[in-house]
C-alpha positions as protocol buffer text, in pm:
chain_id: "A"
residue {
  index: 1
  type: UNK
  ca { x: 9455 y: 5201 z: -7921 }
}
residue {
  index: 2
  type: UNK
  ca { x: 9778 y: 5029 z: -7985 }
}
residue {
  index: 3
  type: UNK
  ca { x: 9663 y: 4820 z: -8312 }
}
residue {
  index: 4
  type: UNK
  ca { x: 9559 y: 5093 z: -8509 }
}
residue {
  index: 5
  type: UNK
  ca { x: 9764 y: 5234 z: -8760 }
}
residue {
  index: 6
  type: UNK
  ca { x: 10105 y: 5367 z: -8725 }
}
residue {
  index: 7
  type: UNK
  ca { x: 10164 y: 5792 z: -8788 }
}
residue {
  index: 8
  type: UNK
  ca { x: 10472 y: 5781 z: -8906 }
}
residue {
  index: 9
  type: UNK
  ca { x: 10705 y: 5543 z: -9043 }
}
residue {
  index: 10
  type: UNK
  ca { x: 11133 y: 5497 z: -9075 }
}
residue {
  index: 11
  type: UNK
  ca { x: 11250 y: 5402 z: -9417 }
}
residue {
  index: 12
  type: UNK
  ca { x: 11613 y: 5213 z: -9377 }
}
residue {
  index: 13
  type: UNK
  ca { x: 11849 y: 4941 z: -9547 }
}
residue {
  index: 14
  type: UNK
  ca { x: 11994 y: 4938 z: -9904 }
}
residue {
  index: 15
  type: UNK
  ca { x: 11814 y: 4651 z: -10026 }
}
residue {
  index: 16
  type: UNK
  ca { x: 11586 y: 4710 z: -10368 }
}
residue {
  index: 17
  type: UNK
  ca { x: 11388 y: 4347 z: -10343 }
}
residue {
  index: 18
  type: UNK
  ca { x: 11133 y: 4466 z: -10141 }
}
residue {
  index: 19
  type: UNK
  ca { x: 11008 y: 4652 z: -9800 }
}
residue {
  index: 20
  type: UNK
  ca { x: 10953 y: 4466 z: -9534 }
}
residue {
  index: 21
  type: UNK
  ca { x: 10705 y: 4668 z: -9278 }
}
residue {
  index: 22
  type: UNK
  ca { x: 10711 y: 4607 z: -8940 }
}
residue {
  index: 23
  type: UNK
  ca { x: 10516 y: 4765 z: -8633 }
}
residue {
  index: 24
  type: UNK
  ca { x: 10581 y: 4646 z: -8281 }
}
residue {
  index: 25
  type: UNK
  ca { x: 10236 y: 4670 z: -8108 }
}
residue {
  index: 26
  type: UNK
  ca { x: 10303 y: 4564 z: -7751 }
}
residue {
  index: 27
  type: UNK
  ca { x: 10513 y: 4335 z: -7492 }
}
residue {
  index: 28
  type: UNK
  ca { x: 10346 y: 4152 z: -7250 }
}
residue {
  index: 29
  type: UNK
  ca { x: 10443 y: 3925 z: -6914 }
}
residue {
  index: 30
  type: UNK
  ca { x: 10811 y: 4088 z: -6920 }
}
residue {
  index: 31
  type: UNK
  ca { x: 11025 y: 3978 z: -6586 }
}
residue {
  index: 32
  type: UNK
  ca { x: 11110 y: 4315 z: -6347 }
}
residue {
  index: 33
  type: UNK
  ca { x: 11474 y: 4405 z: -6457 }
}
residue {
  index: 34
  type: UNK
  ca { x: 11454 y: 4683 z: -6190 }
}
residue {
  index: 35
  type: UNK
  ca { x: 11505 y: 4705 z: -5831 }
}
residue {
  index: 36
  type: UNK
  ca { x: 11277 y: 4859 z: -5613 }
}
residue {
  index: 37
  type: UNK
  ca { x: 10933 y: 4716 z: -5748 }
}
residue {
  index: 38
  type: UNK
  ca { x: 10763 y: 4817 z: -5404 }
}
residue {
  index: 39
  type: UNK
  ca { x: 10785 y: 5232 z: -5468 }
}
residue {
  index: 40
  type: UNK
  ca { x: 10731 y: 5157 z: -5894 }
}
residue {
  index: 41
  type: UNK
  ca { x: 11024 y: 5104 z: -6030 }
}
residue {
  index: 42
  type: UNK
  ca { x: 10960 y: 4869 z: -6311 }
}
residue {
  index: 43
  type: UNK
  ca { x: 11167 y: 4765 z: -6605 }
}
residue {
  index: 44
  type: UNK
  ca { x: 11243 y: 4996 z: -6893 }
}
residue {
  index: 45
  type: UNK
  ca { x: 11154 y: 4828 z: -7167 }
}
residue {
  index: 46
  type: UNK
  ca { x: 11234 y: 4957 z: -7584 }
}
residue {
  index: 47
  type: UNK
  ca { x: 11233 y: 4706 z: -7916 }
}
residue {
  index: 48
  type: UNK
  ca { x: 11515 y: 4643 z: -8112 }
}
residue {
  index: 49
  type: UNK
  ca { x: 11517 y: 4510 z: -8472 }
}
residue {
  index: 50
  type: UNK
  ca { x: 11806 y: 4432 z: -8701 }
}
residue {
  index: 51
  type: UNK
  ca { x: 11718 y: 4313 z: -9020 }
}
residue {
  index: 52
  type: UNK
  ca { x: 12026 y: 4279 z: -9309 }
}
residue {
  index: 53
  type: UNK
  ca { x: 12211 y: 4616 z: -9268 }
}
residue {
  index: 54
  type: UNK
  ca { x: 11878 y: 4756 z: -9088 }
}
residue {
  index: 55
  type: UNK
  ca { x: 11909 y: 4837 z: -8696 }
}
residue {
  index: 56
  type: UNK
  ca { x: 11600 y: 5028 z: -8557 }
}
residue {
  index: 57
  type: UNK
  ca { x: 11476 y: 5046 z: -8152 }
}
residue {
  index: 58
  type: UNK
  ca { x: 11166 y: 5179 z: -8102 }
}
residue {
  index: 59
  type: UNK
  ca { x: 11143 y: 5459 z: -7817 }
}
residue {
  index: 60
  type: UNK
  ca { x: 11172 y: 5365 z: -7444 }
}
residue {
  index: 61
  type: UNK
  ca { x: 10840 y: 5288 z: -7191 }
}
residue {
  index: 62
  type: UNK
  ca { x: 10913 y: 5357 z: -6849 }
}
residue {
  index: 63
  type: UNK
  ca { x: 10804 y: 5134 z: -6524 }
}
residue {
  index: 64
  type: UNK
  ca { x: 10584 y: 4920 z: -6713 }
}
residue {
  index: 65
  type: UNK
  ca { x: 10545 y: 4494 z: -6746 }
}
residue {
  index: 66
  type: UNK
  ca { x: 10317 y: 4526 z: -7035 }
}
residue {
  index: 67
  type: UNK
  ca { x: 10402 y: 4812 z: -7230 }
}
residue {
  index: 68
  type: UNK
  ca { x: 10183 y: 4957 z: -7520 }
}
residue {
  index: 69
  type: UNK
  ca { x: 10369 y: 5113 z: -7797 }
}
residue {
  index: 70
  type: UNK
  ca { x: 10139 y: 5377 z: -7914 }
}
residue {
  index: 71
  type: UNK
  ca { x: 10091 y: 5464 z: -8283 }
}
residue {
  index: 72
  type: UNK
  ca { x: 10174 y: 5837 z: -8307 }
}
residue {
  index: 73
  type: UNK
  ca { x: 10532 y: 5692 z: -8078 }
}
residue {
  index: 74
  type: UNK
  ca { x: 10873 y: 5537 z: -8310 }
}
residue {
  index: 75
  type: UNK
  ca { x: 10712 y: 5171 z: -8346 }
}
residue {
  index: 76
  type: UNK
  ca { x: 10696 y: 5181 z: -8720 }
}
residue {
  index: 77
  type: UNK
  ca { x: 10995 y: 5051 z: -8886 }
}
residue {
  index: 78
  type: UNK
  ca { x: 11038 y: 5017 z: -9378 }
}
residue {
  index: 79
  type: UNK
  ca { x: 11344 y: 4739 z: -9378 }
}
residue {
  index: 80
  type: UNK
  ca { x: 11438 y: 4745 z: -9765 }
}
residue {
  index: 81
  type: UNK
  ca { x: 11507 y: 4376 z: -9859 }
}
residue {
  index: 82
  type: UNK
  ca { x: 11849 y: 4229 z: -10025 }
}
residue {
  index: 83
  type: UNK
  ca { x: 11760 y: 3893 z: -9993 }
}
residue {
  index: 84
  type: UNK
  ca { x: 11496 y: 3661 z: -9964 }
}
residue {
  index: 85
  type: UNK
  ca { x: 11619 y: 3436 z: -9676 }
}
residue {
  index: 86
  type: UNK
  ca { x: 11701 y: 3699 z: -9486 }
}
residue {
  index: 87
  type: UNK
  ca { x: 11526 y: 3690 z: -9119 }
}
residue {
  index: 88
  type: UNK
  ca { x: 11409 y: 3958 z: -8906 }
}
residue {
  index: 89
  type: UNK
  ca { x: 11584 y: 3964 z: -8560 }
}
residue {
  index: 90
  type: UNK
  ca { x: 11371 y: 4134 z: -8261 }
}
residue {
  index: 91
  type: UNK
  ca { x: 11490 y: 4199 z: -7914 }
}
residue {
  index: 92
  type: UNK
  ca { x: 11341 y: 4340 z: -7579 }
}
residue {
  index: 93
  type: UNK
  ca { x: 11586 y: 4511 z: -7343 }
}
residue {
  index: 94
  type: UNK
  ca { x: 11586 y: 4722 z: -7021 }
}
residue {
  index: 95
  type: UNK
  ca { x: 11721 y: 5056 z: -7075 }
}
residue {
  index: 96
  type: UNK
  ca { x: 11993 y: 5186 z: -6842 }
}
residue {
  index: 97
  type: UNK
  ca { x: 12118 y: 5532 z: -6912 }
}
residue {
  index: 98
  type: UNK
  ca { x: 12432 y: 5432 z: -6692 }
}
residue {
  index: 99
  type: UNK
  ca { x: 12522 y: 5132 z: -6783 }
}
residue {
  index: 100
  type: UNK
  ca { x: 12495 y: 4875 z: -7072 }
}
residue {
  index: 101
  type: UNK
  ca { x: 12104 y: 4788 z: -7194 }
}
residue {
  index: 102
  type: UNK
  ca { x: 12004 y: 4467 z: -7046 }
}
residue {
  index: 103
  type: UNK
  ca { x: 11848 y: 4233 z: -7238 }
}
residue {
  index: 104
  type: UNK
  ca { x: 11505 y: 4027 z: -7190 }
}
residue {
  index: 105
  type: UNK
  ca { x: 11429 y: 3819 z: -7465 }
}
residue {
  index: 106
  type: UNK
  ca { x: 11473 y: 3804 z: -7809 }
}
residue {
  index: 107
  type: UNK
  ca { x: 11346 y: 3622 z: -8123 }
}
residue {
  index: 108
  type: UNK
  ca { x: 11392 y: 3555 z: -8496 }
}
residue {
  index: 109
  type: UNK
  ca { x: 11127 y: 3590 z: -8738 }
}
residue {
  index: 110
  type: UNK
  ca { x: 11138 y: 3383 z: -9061 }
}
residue {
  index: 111
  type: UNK
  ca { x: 11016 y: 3587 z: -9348 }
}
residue {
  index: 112
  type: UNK
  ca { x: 11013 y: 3384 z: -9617 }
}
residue {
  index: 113
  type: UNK
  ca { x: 10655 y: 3224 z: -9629 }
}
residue {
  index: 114
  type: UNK
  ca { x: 10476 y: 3549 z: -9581 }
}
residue {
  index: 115
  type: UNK
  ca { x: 10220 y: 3628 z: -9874 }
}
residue {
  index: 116
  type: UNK
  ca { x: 10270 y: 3960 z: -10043 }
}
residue {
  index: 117
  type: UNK
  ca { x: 10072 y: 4208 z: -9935 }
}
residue {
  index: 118
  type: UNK
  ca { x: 9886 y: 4030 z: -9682 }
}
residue {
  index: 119
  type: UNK
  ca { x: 9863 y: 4177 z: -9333 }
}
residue {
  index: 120
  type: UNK
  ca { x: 10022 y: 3921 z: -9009 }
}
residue {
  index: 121
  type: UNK
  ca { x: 9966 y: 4042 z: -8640 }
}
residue {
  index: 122
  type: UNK
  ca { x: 10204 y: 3759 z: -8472 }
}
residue {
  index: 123
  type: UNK
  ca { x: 10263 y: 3732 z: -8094 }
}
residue {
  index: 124
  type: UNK
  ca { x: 10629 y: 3526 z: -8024 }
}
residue {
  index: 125
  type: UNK
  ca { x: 10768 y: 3459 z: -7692 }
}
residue {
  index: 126
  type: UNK
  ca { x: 11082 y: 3571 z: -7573 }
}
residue {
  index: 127
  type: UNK
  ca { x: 11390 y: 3356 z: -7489 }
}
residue {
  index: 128
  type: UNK
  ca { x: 11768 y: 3511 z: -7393 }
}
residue {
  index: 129
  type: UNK
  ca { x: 11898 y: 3240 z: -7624 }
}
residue {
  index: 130
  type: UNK
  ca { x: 11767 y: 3091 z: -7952 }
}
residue {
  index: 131
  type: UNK
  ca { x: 12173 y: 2818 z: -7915 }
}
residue {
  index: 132
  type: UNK
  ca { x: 12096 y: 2627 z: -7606 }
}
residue {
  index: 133
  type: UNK
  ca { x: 11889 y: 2517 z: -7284 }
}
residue {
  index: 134
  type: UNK
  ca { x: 11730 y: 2664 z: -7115 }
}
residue {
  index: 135
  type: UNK
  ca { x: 11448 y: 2804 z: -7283 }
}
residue {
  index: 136
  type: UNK
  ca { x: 11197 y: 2716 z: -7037 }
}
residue {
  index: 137
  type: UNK
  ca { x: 11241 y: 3026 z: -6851 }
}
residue {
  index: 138
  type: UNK
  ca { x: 10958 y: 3276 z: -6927 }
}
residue {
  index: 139
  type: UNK
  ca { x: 11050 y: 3594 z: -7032 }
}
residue {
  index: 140
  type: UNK
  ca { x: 10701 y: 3727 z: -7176 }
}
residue {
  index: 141
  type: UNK
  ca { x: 10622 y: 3778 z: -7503 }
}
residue {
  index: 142
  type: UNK
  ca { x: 10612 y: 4027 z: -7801 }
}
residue {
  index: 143
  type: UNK
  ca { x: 10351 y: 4113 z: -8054 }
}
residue {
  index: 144
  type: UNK
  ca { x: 10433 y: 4286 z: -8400 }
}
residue {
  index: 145
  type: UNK
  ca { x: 10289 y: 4369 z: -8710 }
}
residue {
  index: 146
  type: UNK
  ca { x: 10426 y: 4241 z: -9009 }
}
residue {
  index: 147
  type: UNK
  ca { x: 10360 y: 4330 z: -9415 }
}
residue {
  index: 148
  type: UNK
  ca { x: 10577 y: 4222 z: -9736 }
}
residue {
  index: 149
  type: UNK
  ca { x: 10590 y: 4453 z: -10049 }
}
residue {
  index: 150
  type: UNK
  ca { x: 10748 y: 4321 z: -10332 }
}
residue {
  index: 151
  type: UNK
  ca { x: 10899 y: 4579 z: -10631 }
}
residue {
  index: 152
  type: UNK
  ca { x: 10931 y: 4243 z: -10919 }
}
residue {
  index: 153
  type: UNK
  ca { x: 10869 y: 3891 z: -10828 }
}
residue {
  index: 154
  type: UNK
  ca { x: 11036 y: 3800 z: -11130 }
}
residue {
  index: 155
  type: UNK
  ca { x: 11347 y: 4003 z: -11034 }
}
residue {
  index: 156
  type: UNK
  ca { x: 11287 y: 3797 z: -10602 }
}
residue {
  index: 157
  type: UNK
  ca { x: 11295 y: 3480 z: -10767 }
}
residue {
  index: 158
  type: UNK
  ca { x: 11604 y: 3506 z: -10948 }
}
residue {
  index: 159
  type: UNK
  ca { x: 11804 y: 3681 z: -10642 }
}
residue {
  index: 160
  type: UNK
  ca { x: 11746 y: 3318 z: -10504 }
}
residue {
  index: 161
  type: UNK
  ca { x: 12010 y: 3180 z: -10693 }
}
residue {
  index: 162
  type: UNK
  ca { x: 12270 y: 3427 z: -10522 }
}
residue {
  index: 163
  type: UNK
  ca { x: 12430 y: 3316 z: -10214 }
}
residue {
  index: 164
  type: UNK
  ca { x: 12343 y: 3579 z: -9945 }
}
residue {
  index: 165
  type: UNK
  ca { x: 12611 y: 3835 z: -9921 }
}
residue {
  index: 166
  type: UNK
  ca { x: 12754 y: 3920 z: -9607 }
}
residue {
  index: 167
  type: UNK
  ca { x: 12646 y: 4288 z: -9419 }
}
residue {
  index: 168
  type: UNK
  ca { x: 12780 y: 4481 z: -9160 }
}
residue {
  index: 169
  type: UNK
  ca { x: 12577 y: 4687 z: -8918 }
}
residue {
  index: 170
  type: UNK
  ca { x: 12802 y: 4995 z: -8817 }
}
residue {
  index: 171
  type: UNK
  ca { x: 12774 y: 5119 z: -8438 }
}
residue {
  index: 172
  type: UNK
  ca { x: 12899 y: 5487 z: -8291 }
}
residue {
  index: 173
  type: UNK
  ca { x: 12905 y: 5365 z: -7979 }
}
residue {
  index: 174
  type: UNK
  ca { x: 12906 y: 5001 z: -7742 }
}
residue {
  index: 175
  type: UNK
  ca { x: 12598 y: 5046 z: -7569 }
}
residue {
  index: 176
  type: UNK
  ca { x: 12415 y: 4998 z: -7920 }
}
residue {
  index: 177
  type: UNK
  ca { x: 12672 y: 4768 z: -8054 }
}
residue {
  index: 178
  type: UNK
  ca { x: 12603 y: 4546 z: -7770 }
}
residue {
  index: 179
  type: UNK
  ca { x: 12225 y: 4588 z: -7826 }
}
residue {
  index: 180
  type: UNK
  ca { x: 12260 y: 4439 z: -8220 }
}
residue {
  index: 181
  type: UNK
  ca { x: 12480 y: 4181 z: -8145 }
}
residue {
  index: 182
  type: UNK
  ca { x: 12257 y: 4019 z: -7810 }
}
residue {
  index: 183
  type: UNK
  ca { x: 11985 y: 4117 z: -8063 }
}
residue {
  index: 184
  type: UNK
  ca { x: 12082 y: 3835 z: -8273 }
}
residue {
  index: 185
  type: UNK
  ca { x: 12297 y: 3626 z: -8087 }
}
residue {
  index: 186
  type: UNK
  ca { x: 12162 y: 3608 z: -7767 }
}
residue {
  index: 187
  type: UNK
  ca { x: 12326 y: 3666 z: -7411 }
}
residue {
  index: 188
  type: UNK
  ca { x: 12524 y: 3319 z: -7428 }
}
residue {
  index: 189
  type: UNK
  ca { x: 12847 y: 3340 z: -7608 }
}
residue {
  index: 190
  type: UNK
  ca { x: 12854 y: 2978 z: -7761 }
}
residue {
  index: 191
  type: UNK
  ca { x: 13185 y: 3052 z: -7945 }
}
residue {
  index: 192
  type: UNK
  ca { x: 13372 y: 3095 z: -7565 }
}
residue {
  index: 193
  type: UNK
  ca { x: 13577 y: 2770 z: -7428 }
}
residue {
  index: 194
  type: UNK
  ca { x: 13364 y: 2671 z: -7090 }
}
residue {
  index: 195
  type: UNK
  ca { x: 13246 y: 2331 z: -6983 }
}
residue {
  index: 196
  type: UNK
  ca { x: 12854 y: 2453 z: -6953 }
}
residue {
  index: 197
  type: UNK
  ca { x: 12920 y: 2510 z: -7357 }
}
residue {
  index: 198
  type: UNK
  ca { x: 13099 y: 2189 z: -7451 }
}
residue {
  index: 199
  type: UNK
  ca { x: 12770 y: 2025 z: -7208 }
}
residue {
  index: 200
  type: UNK
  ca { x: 12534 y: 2194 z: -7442 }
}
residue {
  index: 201
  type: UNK
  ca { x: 12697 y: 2081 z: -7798 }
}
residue {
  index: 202
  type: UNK
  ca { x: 12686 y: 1726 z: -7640 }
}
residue {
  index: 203
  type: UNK
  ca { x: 12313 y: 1739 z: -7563 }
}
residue {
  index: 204
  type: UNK
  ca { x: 12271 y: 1872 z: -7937 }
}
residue {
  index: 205
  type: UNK
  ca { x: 12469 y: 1553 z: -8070 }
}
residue {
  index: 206
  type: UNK
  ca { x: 12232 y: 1325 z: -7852 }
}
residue {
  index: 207
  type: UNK
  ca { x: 11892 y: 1518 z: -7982 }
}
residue {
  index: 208
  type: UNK
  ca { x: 12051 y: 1455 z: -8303 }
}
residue {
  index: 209
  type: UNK
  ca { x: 12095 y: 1079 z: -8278 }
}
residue {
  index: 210
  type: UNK
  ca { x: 11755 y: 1012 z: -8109 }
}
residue {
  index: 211
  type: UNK
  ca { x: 11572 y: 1196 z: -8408 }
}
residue {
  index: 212
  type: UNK
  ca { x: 11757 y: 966 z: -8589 }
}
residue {
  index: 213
  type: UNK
  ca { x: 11638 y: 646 z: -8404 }
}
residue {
  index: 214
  type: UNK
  ca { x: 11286 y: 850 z: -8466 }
}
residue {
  index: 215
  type: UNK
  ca { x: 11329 y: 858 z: -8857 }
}
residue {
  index: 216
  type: UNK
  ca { x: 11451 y: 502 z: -8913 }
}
residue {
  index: 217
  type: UNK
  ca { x: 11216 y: 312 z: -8662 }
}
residue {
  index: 218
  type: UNK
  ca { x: 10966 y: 525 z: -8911 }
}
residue {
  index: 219
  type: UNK
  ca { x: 11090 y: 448 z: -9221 }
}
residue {
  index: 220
  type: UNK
  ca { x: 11065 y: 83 z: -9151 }
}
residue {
  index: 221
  type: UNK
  ca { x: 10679 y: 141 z: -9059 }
}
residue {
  index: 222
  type: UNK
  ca { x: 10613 y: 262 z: -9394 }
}
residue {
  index: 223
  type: UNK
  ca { x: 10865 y: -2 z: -9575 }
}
residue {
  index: 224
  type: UNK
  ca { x: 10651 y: -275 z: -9397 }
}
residue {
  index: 225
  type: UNK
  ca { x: 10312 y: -122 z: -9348 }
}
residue {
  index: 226
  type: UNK
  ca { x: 10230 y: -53 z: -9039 }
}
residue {
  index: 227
  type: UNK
  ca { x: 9949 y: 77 z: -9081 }
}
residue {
  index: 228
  type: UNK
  ca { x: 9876 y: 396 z: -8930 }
}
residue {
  index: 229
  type: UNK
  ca { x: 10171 y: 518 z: -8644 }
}
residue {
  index: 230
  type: UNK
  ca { x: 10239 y: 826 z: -8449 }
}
residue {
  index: 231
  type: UNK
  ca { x: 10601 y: 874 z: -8387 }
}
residue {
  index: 232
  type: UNK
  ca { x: 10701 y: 1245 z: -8188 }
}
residue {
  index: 233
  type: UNK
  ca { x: 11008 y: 1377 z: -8323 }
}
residue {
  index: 234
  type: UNK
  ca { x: 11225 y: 1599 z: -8062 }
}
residue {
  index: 235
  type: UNK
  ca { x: 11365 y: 1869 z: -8236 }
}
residue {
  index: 236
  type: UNK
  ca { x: 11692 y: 2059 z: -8032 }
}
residue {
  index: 237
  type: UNK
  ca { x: 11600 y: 2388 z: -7908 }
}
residue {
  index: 238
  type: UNK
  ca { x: 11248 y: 2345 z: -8046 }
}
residue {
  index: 239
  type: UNK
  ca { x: 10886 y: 2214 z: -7911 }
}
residue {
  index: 240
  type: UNK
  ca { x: 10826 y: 1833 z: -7982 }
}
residue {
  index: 241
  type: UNK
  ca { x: 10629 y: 1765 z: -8289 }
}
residue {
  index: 242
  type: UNK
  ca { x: 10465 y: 1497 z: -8394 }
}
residue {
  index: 243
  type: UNK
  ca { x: 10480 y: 1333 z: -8735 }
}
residue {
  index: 244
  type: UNK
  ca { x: 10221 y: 1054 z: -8884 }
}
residue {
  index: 245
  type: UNK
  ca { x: 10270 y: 808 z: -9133 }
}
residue {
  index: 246
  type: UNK
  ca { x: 9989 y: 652 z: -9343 }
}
């Protein structure tokens, strides 16, 4: 029931490069934010998207791990384009009507390879931080669907010589506020003085160094012919790939 069509849709940003239209179809695996799992009480979980000057949440399922966000419910989300780089930001809190909205896991959606007019159901899973370790704790995941309408490609490709302008998202109150900015940012304030911080920016500069071990030990394989070698490439805050010269 969830993946067919959405009822109604919200039309928001500025932007007059495109629309950008985005459904969130369901969560699934999301960690109990709750107490009191034994009588029910499950995590309260809504969507949040910000997107350029675009912030949108989708409406709130109650005591639920997997939640289904229906069509006929606010799922369906128009983000008006400024620029082409721009990437969608998607987050999964608890709601609290007391206190601030907890979040579960968030991700950031790169926009820019997407074919016009062509239709993408993607599943992505959730991390509090997108900055630093760890990652490996599971926080579920989040499916949406995802469609790019373009008004002139003539008119996108020449935006692309514009630097980005900077936007500002305005908030009439902190609960929300807070929502946008974990939205993007994460729970881990990376700009704050604290040795776990200065720990993680260290562990960046060593992933950095031992890709670059990786990328000279490779270049001198295809300098000298090696033949055919397999060399996996750690990338910070990503999965390991693995890259083959010929």
């Amino acid at each position: 029931e969830a993946m067919k069509p959405s009822h109604n849709w919200l039309d928001i940003g500025s932007g007059n490069l495109g629309k950008v239209f985005v459904e969130v179809i369901r969560c699934d695996g999301l960690p109990n934010m709750d107490t009191g799992s034994t009588f029910g009480n499950l995590t309260d979980s809504f969507v949040s998207l910000v997107y350029e000057d675009c912030f949108a949440r989708t409406h709130t399922v109650d005591d639920c791990l997997s939640p289904r966000f229906m069509p006929w419910s606010r799922r369906a989300f128009i983000l008006n384009m400024m620029h082409t780089s721009s990437q969608l930001f998607v987050g999964v809190f608890d709601s609290d009507p007391h206190t601030a909205h907890e979040l579960i896991g968030r991700v950031s959606v790169d926009l820019t390879n997407l074919i016009p007019n062509m239709i993408y159901t993607m599943k992505y899973n959730l991390h509090l931080t997108a900055k630093c370790n760890p990652r490996e704790k599971k926080c579920g995941s989040i499916t949406i669907r995802l469609r790019l309408e373009l008004e002139n490609e003539r008119t996108l490709l020449l935006s692309n010589i514009n630097y980005p302008e900077s936007v500002y998202v305005n908030s009439d109150n902190k609960k929300d506020y807070k929502v946008m900015h974990q939205t993007v940012h994460g729970n881990v304030d990376m700009k704050r003085y604290g040795l776990a911080n200065i720990n993680q920016y260290v562990e960046e500069l060593y992933d950095y160094l031992t890709i670059y071990y990786y990328l000279e030990d490779s270049f001198v394989s295809l300098i000298l012919w090696r033949s055919k070698t397999s060399i996996p490439v750690p990338v910070p805050r990503l999965t390991p790939l693995s890259i083959e010269w010929v």
